[in-house]
Amino acid sequence: MSALDRVIDDLKEEYSQRNPRSQAMMAMAENWMPGGNTRSVLHFDPFPLVIERGEGAYLHDVDGHVLLDCVGEFSAGLYGHSDPQILGAVSTAMASGIVLGAPNLYEARLAELVCERFPSVDLVRFCNSGTEANVLAAVTARHVTGRSAIVVFDGAYHGGVMTFGGGGNPMNVPFDWIVLPYNDAEQVRKTFAEEGRRIAAAFVEPVLGAAGNIAGQREFLQALRDETEKSGSVLIFDEVKTSRLGSGGVQKQLGITPDLTTLGKYLGGGFPLGAFGGSERIMSRFNPRIAGNLSHAGTFNNNVCSMAAGSMGLSEVFSEEIADAFLEKTETFRQQLDRDLKALSPRFHVSGMGSLISIHLRETAPERAADTTPASLAFRRVLNLTGLLSGVAFTGRGDIFLSLPMTDQDLATIRAAILKTAGEYGALCLEQA
Ligand SMILES: *Cc1c(COP(=O)(O)O)cnc(C)c1O
C-alpha cells in the first residue's frame, strides 16, 4: 500500500468514526436505491454525509456537525440555503396555489430578466434542468440546420446524457458527436474546414466545469464563433454554471455572442429550472401562433416556485451590480489563493473563474481535460476528507463553489483549510506520477 493510500485510509477511518448516523442512514438507503444513491455525483467513499438542514452558507449533518458549504449544490446554491427574499417570494407564490396549469404571474418577469441580461438571448423558453435545456438546444439545432453532427469538447459536462469526461459515457443520447480537445483553436478550424457542412451545432462551456474549472481562452471561443458562423452551424454556449460570472455571463464579459445559450443551476433560485434561449431567428420557431411551429412540452416548465424564486433572485438578490461585484470579489479570492499555494509549490494552480474554482497540481496551468494529473486527483481526494473532518464541505471530486452568503471570515476559513491540507499533504500528492 502506498503512503498516499495509507493517508487516505486513515482519513476515511476517522471520518467513519465521526459520522455514525450518516453511515447507518446511507447503509439503510441501500435497501431501496442502488448504493443508496439517486444522484451519482454525490457519492464518494466511504459514504457521503446525510444533511439535516442548511442555513445561509452552512450545512448541519445528522451527526450534529456544522460545515461551511463549498459544495454549493454544484453552483445551484448561489443564494445559500435560506435567503429571506427568495424564501419570501416562494411563500408568497405558494400561498396562491402551486399547480395552476396556465401562464402565471412570474414567468414573463423571469423571461424579461434573462433576456435583459444575456446578450445572445432575444427569446427564451424554460424547462426543468440544465440537461433538458441542452438536449432541447441540440435537437433544435439539428432541426434548424437539417444536419446531424454536434461538436463538443473532451471533458465537457452538458448533463447526465451529454457527458464527455473520461472517454465517453454509455448513457449519452445517441447523437453524432465530434469530440475535440478544449482550448485548441487550431483543431476547431481544422474540423470545421473538413466537416463544417455536416455540423449542426457546437456546444461549449465557457469555463470547462466538471473537468476541473478550466477557463476557455478568448482565441478558442472566438474561433468557435467564427467557424460556426462560416459553416452555418449553431453555436451554443452552455452557461448553466458560468452565467453567474458577472452580470451577463462569460458571453457578456468577452463580447462573443452565441446563437443559443443554455442556463440552469442557480437560475431557479435553488428550485429546479433550466432555460434555453437565443436569437429570434431560431427561437421564434417555437411560437405557437406560427404554422408548423416546433412544440416543446413540459408539465413543470413554468412551475410557480422556480419562476418566483428565479425572478426574485435575478431582480434583487443577484442584480447586475451584485453579480459584477461578486465576480470581482471571488476572482480576487481565487487569485490570492493561487499565489498562496504557489508559495508552497509553483506546481499548484487555482483554476476557474470567480466563484467556480478547482485546484490542479502540475508543471503548468491546465488548458484541457487531459491536463488533470494523478497528483491533482490525489489532492482533491485528500481535501474532500480533510475538509469534512475540519468543518468545510468540498465536493467529492474537488470543485469549490463560493456562494453569496459567504462572509470574508468564511472565505478566510476556506483559504486556511486548503492551505493547511496543501502544507500537510501537498508534497505527498505531488509525488503521484
Ligand atoms: C449542471 C450542469 C448541466 C446539467 O444541469 P442539470 O440541471 O443538473 O441537469 C449542464 N451543463 C453544465 C455546464 C452544468 O454544470
XYZ file of C-alpha atoms and ligand atoms in Angstrom:
448
model
C 0.000 0.000 0.000
C 1.396 3.396 -0.970
C 1.936 6.187 1.547
C -0.898 8.119 -0.086
C -3.290 5.158 0.161
C -2.400 4.839 3.840
C -3.124 8.519 4.439
C -6.480 8.248 2.659
C -7.367 5.084 4.581
C -6.612 6.777 7.891
C -8.700 9.804 6.937
C -11.599 7.557 5.877
C -11.379 5.678 9.169
C -11.503 8.919 11.178
C -14.390 10.139 9.013
C -16.398 6.943 9.551
C -15.926 7.123 13.302
C -17.013 10.718 13.351
C -20.185 10.161 11.314
C -22.014 7.036 12.580
C -25.539 8.279 11.878
C -24.740 9.217 8.277
C -23.113 5.819 7.830
C -26.161 3.996 9.228
C -28.623 6.032 7.175
C -26.656 5.505 3.972
C -26.498 1.751 4.667
C -30.273 1.715 5.165
C -30.850 3.674 1.932
C -29.115 0.887 0.004
C -32.222 -1.227 0.552
C -34.188 0.932 -1.830
C -31.758 2.811 -4.076
C -28.703 1.334 -5.822
C -25.822 2.089 -3.474
C -28.208 4.333 -1.535
C -27.803 6.843 -4.342
C -30.069 8.740 -6.712
C -27.533 11.302 -7.950
C -24.189 9.831 -8.970
C -22.040 12.902 -8.304
C -22.962 12.912 -4.615
C -21.366 9.536 -3.963
C -17.857 9.248 -2.553
C -16.036 6.762 -0.367
C -16.636 5.707 2.328
C -20.119 7.359 2.231
C -21.452 10.900 1.857
C -22.829 12.801 4.837
C -26.575 12.995 5.244
C -27.535 16.636 5.691
C -30.356 17.540 8.025
C -30.628 21.218 7.198
C -28.886 24.209 5.737
C -28.766 27.803 6.814
C -27.023 30.626 4.960
C -23.697 29.199 3.784
C -23.713 26.377 6.363
C -24.817 22.749 6.447
C -25.838 20.739 9.507
C -25.349 16.988 9.195
C -27.230 14.252 11.045
C -24.311 13.665 13.420
C -24.506 17.241 14.642
C -21.574 18.783 12.764
C -21.757 22.202 11.179
C -19.988 22.581 7.836
C -19.170 25.601 5.726
C -20.770 24.733 2.379
C -18.389 24.868 -0.595
C -20.394 22.206 -2.400
C -22.858 24.979 -3.110
C -25.160 22.444 -4.793
C -22.560 22.305 -7.607
C -23.250 26.010 -8.249
C -27.055 25.901 -7.993
C -26.645 27.057 -4.394
C -25.555 30.593 -5.246
C -28.099 32.071 -2.844
C -27.274 29.747 0.026
C -29.929 27.871 1.944
C -32.164 30.491 3.435
C -32.048 33.809 1.650
C -35.028 35.703 3.116
C -36.038 37.335 -0.162
C -36.025 34.016 -2.030
C -37.943 32.261 0.738
C -40.411 35.150 0.871
C -41.005 35.056 -2.878
C -41.664 31.312 -2.824
C -44.009 31.508 0.177
C -45.972 34.285 -1.462
C -46.233 32.298 -4.692
C -47.210 29.083 -2.931
C -49.909 30.810 -0.927
C -51.704 31.419 -4.230
C -51.614 27.837 -5.486
C -48.866 25.659 -6.901
C -50.251 23.787 -9.920
C -52.082 26.452 -11.885
C -51.827 24.856 -15.333
C -51.747 28.224 -17.081
C -49.402 31.169 -17.557
C -48.763 32.599 -14.077
C -47.651 35.918 -12.607
C -43.943 35.114 -12.670
C -42.726 33.512 -15.870
C -42.789 36.562 -18.134
C -40.909 38.536 -15.475
C -38.174 35.919 -15.256
C -38.015 35.746 -19.054
C -37.640 39.536 -19.206
C -34.772 39.435 -16.706
C -32.987 36.664 -18.625
C -33.372 38.478 -21.969
C -32.108 41.747 -20.472
C -29.014 40.151 -19.015
C -27.639 37.743 -21.550
C -26.691 39.425 -24.828
C -27.455 36.387 -27.010
C -30.938 35.859 -25.626
C -33.718 37.622 -27.555
C -36.288 34.998 -26.618
C -36.180 32.246 -24.021
C -38.018 29.066 -23.041
C -37.943 27.367 -19.670
C -37.640 23.697 -18.810
C -36.741 21.697 -15.721
C -32.999 21.206 -15.769
C -29.782 22.108 -17.490
C -29.694 18.656 -19.060
C -33.096 19.199 -20.570
C -32.069 22.645 -21.833
C -29.062 21.178 -23.606
C -30.965 18.264 -25.138
C -33.577 20.739 -26.389
C -30.873 23.044 -27.769
C -29.294 20.076 -29.550
C -32.495 18.888 -31.214
C -33.410 22.474 -32.102
C -30.043 22.999 -33.799
C -30.347 19.714 -35.677
C -33.791 20.716 -36.867
C -32.972 24.258 -37.997
C -29.803 23.208 -39.823
C -31.027 19.879 -41.163
C -27.626 18.465 -40.133
C -26.735 15.794 -37.612
C -23.219 16.135 -36.192
C -22.541 18.011 -32.970
C -19.159 19.278 -31.825
C -18.406 19.017 -28.100
C -15.193 19.118 -26.077
C -13.342 16.423 -24.215
C -14.232 16.577 -20.522
C -17.371 18.644 -21.098
C -20.450 18.118 -18.995
C -23.726 19.187 -20.559
C -25.884 16.947 -18.376
C -26.325 13.313 -17.407
C -26.931 12.222 -21.011
C -24.378 14.569 -22.589
C -21.209 13.743 -20.648
C -17.810 13.755 -22.323
C -15.387 13.093 -19.490
C -13.213 10.030 -19.178
C -13.528 8.743 -22.723
C -17.296 8.698 -23.233
C -20.416 7.616 -21.454
C -22.771 4.731 -22.333
C -25.721 6.802 -21.068
C -25.279 9.581 -23.648
C -28.080 10.367 -26.068
C -27.053 8.737 -29.357
C -26.187 11.781 -31.439
C -23.337 12.009 -33.907
C -20.764 13.571 -31.560
C -17.450 15.008 -32.674
C -15.289 15.325 -29.539
C -12.415 17.817 -29.739
C -9.806 18.969 -27.204
C -10.750 22.132 -25.284
C -8.850 25.373 -25.867
C -7.472 24.157 -29.191
C -8.497 26.806 -31.723
C -6.431 25.184 -34.448
C -8.297 21.886 -34.117
C -11.611 23.752 -34.251
C -10.613 25.464 -37.504
C -9.382 22.205 -38.993
C -12.544 20.272 -38.078
C -14.854 22.929 -39.468
C -12.788 23.200 -42.649
C -13.148 19.461 -43.205
C -16.609 18.717 -41.842
C -18.365 22.037 -41.302
C -21.152 21.256 -43.728
C -22.423 18.370 -41.655
C -22.088 20.084 -38.266
C -25.418 21.187 -36.787
C -24.017 22.740 -33.630
C -21.055 23.244 -31.364
C -21.599 23.158 -27.610
C -19.074 24.836 -25.367
C -18.829 25.641 -21.682
C -17.002 28.977 -21.456
C -15.337 27.502 -18.365
C -14.929 23.723 -18.684
C -16.538 22.893 -15.352
C -16.655 19.248 -14.317
C -13.236 18.616 -15.864
C -11.655 20.962 -13.323
C -12.886 24.513 -13.992
C -10.602 25.392 -16.873
C -11.287 28.805 -18.379
C -11.816 28.984 -22.123
C -9.285 31.167 -23.901
C -10.645 34.062 -25.904
C -8.977 32.902 -29.116
C -10.572 29.464 -28.777
C -14.075 30.790 -28.121
C -13.698 33.352 -30.895
C -12.563 30.631 -33.318
C -15.727 28.696 -32.476
C -17.827 31.795 -33.131
C -16.101 32.460 -36.467
C -16.160 28.872 -37.714
C -19.780 28.129 -36.773
C -20.836 31.340 -38.444
C -18.956 30.486 -41.626
C -20.357 26.972 -41.811
C -23.921 27.854 -40.846
C -23.766 25.808 -37.641
C -25.404 26.846 -34.393
C -23.022 27.971 -31.640
C -24.360 27.051 -28.222
C -22.818 28.414 -25.037
C -23.643 26.170 -22.098
C -23.680 28.838 -19.399
C -25.579 26.639 -16.946
C -22.783 27.330 -14.470
C -20.939 30.310 -15.944
C -23.942 32.630 -16.252
C -23.186 33.583 -12.637
C -19.814 35.041 -13.691
C -20.755 38.716 -13.811
C -23.965 40.378 -14.883
C -24.252 38.662 -18.265
C -22.149 35.537 -18.040
C -18.958 34.932 -19.977
C -20.614 35.925 -23.264
C -21.007 39.471 -21.997
C -17.515 39.597 -20.495
C -15.897 38.542 -23.771
C -18.336 40.177 -26.164
C -18.793 36.867 -28.007
C -22.437 36.215 -28.800
C -23.536 32.614 -29.386
C -26.722 31.678 -31.297
C -28.184 29.802 -28.347
C -27.441 29.863 -24.634
C -28.433 27.274 -22.062
C -28.963 28.141 -18.423
C -29.854 26.372 -15.209
C -28.413 25.712 -11.765
C -28.906 28.883 -9.626
C -31.355 30.356 -12.194
C -34.350 28.931 -10.323
C -33.213 30.417 -7.014
C -32.441 26.902 -5.768
C -35.514 25.273 -7.329
C -35.417 23.063 -10.428
C -35.053 25.068 -13.617
C -33.395 25.075 -16.990
C -33.662 27.510 -19.866
C -32.590 27.753 -23.471
C -32.727 30.960 -25.408
C -31.146 32.828 -28.243
C -31.688 34.622 -31.489
C -35.177 35.489 -32.593
C -34.475 33.681 -35.862
C -34.168 30.341 -34.063
C -36.389 30.797 -31.029
C -39.402 32.207 -32.861
C -39.930 28.759 -34.360
C -41.458 27.796 -31.039
C -44.167 30.468 -31.387
C -47.436 28.515 -31.235
C -49.128 31.177 -33.385
C -46.918 30.260 -36.345
C -47.981 27.438 -38.657
C -45.610 24.480 -38.482
C -44.170 25.649 -35.177
C -41.964 23.454 -33.039
C -43.632 22.060 -29.980
C -41.797 21.985 -26.671
C -43.754 20.473 -23.797
C -43.042 20.120 -20.088
C -45.529 19.933 -17.224
C -43.342 21.936 -14.873
C -41.765 24.352 -17.385
C -43.395 27.340 -15.687
C -43.839 25.961 -12.152
C -44.530 28.819 -9.780
C -41.779 28.056 -7.233
C -38.922 28.168 -9.753
C -40.399 31.156 -11.577
C -40.961 33.184 -8.393
C -37.641 32.282 -6.770
C -35.734 32.806 -10.006
C -37.154 36.233 -10.702
C -36.582 37.396 -7.132
C -33.018 36.136 -7.464
C -32.148 37.944 -10.674
C -34.028 41.149 -9.872
C -32.940 41.664 -6.242
C -30.573 39.188 -4.633
C -28.273 38.833 -7.651
C -28.912 42.059 -9.516
C -26.476 43.036 -12.267
C -24.500 45.227 -9.845
C -24.273 42.483 -7.254
C -23.285 39.924 -9.892
C -20.404 42.097 -11.098
C -19.242 42.817 -7.536
C -19.458 39.105 -6.628
C -17.335 38.172 -9.624
C -14.716 40.737 -8.659
C -14.613 39.676 -5.021
C -14.434 35.960 -5.746
C -11.898 36.414 -8.530
C -9.683 38.297 -6.056
C -10.051 35.363 -3.662
C -9.157 32.846 -6.378
C -6.058 34.755 -7.461
C -4.881 35.239 -3.880
C -5.312 31.531 -3.180
C -3.296 30.792 -6.315
C -0.447 32.978 -5.052
C -0.603 31.457 -1.555
C -0.445 27.903 -2.887
C 2.321 28.738 -5.345
C 4.366 29.936 -2.371
C 4.228 26.301 -1.185
C 4.934 24.909 -4.640
C 4.839 26.516 -8.085
C 3.090 23.344 -9.246
C -0.190 24.398 -7.601
C -2.683 26.136 -9.910
C -6.013 27.515 -8.767
C -8.053 27.399 -11.953
C -11.524 28.583 -12.841
C -13.067 31.997 -12.629
C -14.623 33.842 -9.713
C -16.796 31.543 -7.641
C -16.077 28.389 -9.721
C -12.734 27.019 -8.584
C -10.561 23.900 -8.888
C -7.056 23.084 -7.733
C -4.581 21.492 -10.126
C -1.137 20.062 -9.364
C 1.126 20.043 -12.419
C 4.009 21.907 -14.013
C 1.958 24.427 -15.991
C -1.585 25.753 -15.745
C -4.158 23.326 -17.192
C -5.738 24.048 -20.579
C -7.866 20.978 -21.211
C -9.340 17.898 -19.557
C -6.317 15.723 -20.330
C -4.235 18.073 -18.162
C -5.778 16.689 -14.971
C -2.940 14.792 -13.308
C -2.982 11.924 -10.802
C -1.456 14.440 -8.370
C -4.481 16.727 -8.825
C -6.897 13.851 -8.252
C -4.981 12.754 -5.161
C -5.015 16.252 -3.684
C -8.755 16.677 -4.304
C -9.486 13.307 -2.697
C -7.488 14.266 0.375
C -9.001 17.761 0.531
C -12.512 16.310 0.398
C -11.794 14.232 3.520
C -9.691 16.758 5.466
C -12.294 19.410 4.720
C -15.164 17.312 6.014
C -13.111 16.452 9.111
C -12.408 20.117 9.808
C -15.817 21.620 9.037
C -15.579 22.643 5.372
C -17.590 20.680 2.813
C -15.833 20.477 -0.555
C -17.291 18.357 -3.345
C -16.180 14.742 -3.620
C -14.419 15.451 -6.886
C -12.795 18.652 -5.702
C -14.726 21.576 -7.155
C -15.057 24.554 -4.862
C -18.158 26.729 -5.219
C -18.489 30.062 -3.450
C -21.894 31.483 -2.608
C -23.420 34.885 -1.911
C -23.962 34.461 1.854
C -20.271 33.702 2.491
C -18.590 36.376 4.597
C -14.953 37.473 4.460
C -14.453 35.324 7.547
C -15.897 32.330 5.690
C -13.532 32.918 2.768
C -10.622 33.088 5.208
C -11.752 29.755 6.691
C -11.833 28.137 3.239
C -8.412 29.514 2.375
C -6.937 28.280 5.672
C -8.419 24.787 5.198
C -6.932 24.488 1.718
C -3.524 25.842 2.736
C -3.359 23.514 5.734
C -4.115 20.468 3.594
C -1.656 21.627 0.942
C 1.014 22.122 3.604
C 0.459 18.712 5.180
C -0.226 16.567 2.130
C 0.766 18.605 -0.941
C 4.237 17.094 -1.263
C 2.868 13.562 -0.969
C 0.258 14.288 -3.649
C 2.834 15.872 -5.947
C 4.776 12.585 -5.851
C 1.922 10.849 -7.689
C 3.006 10.071 -11.231
C -25.123 21.052 -14.082
C -24.827 21.290 -15.497
C -25.681 20.831 -16.500
C -26.894 19.988 -16.194
O -27.827 20.662 -15.403
P -28.885 19.798 -14.544
O -29.856 20.825 -14.061
O -28.114 19.157 -13.446
O -29.492 18.813 -15.453
C -25.373 21.131 -17.811
N -24.297 21.849 -18.126
C -23.448 22.305 -17.178
C -22.268 23.104 -17.598
C -23.673 22.034 -15.841
O -22.832 22.472 -14.922
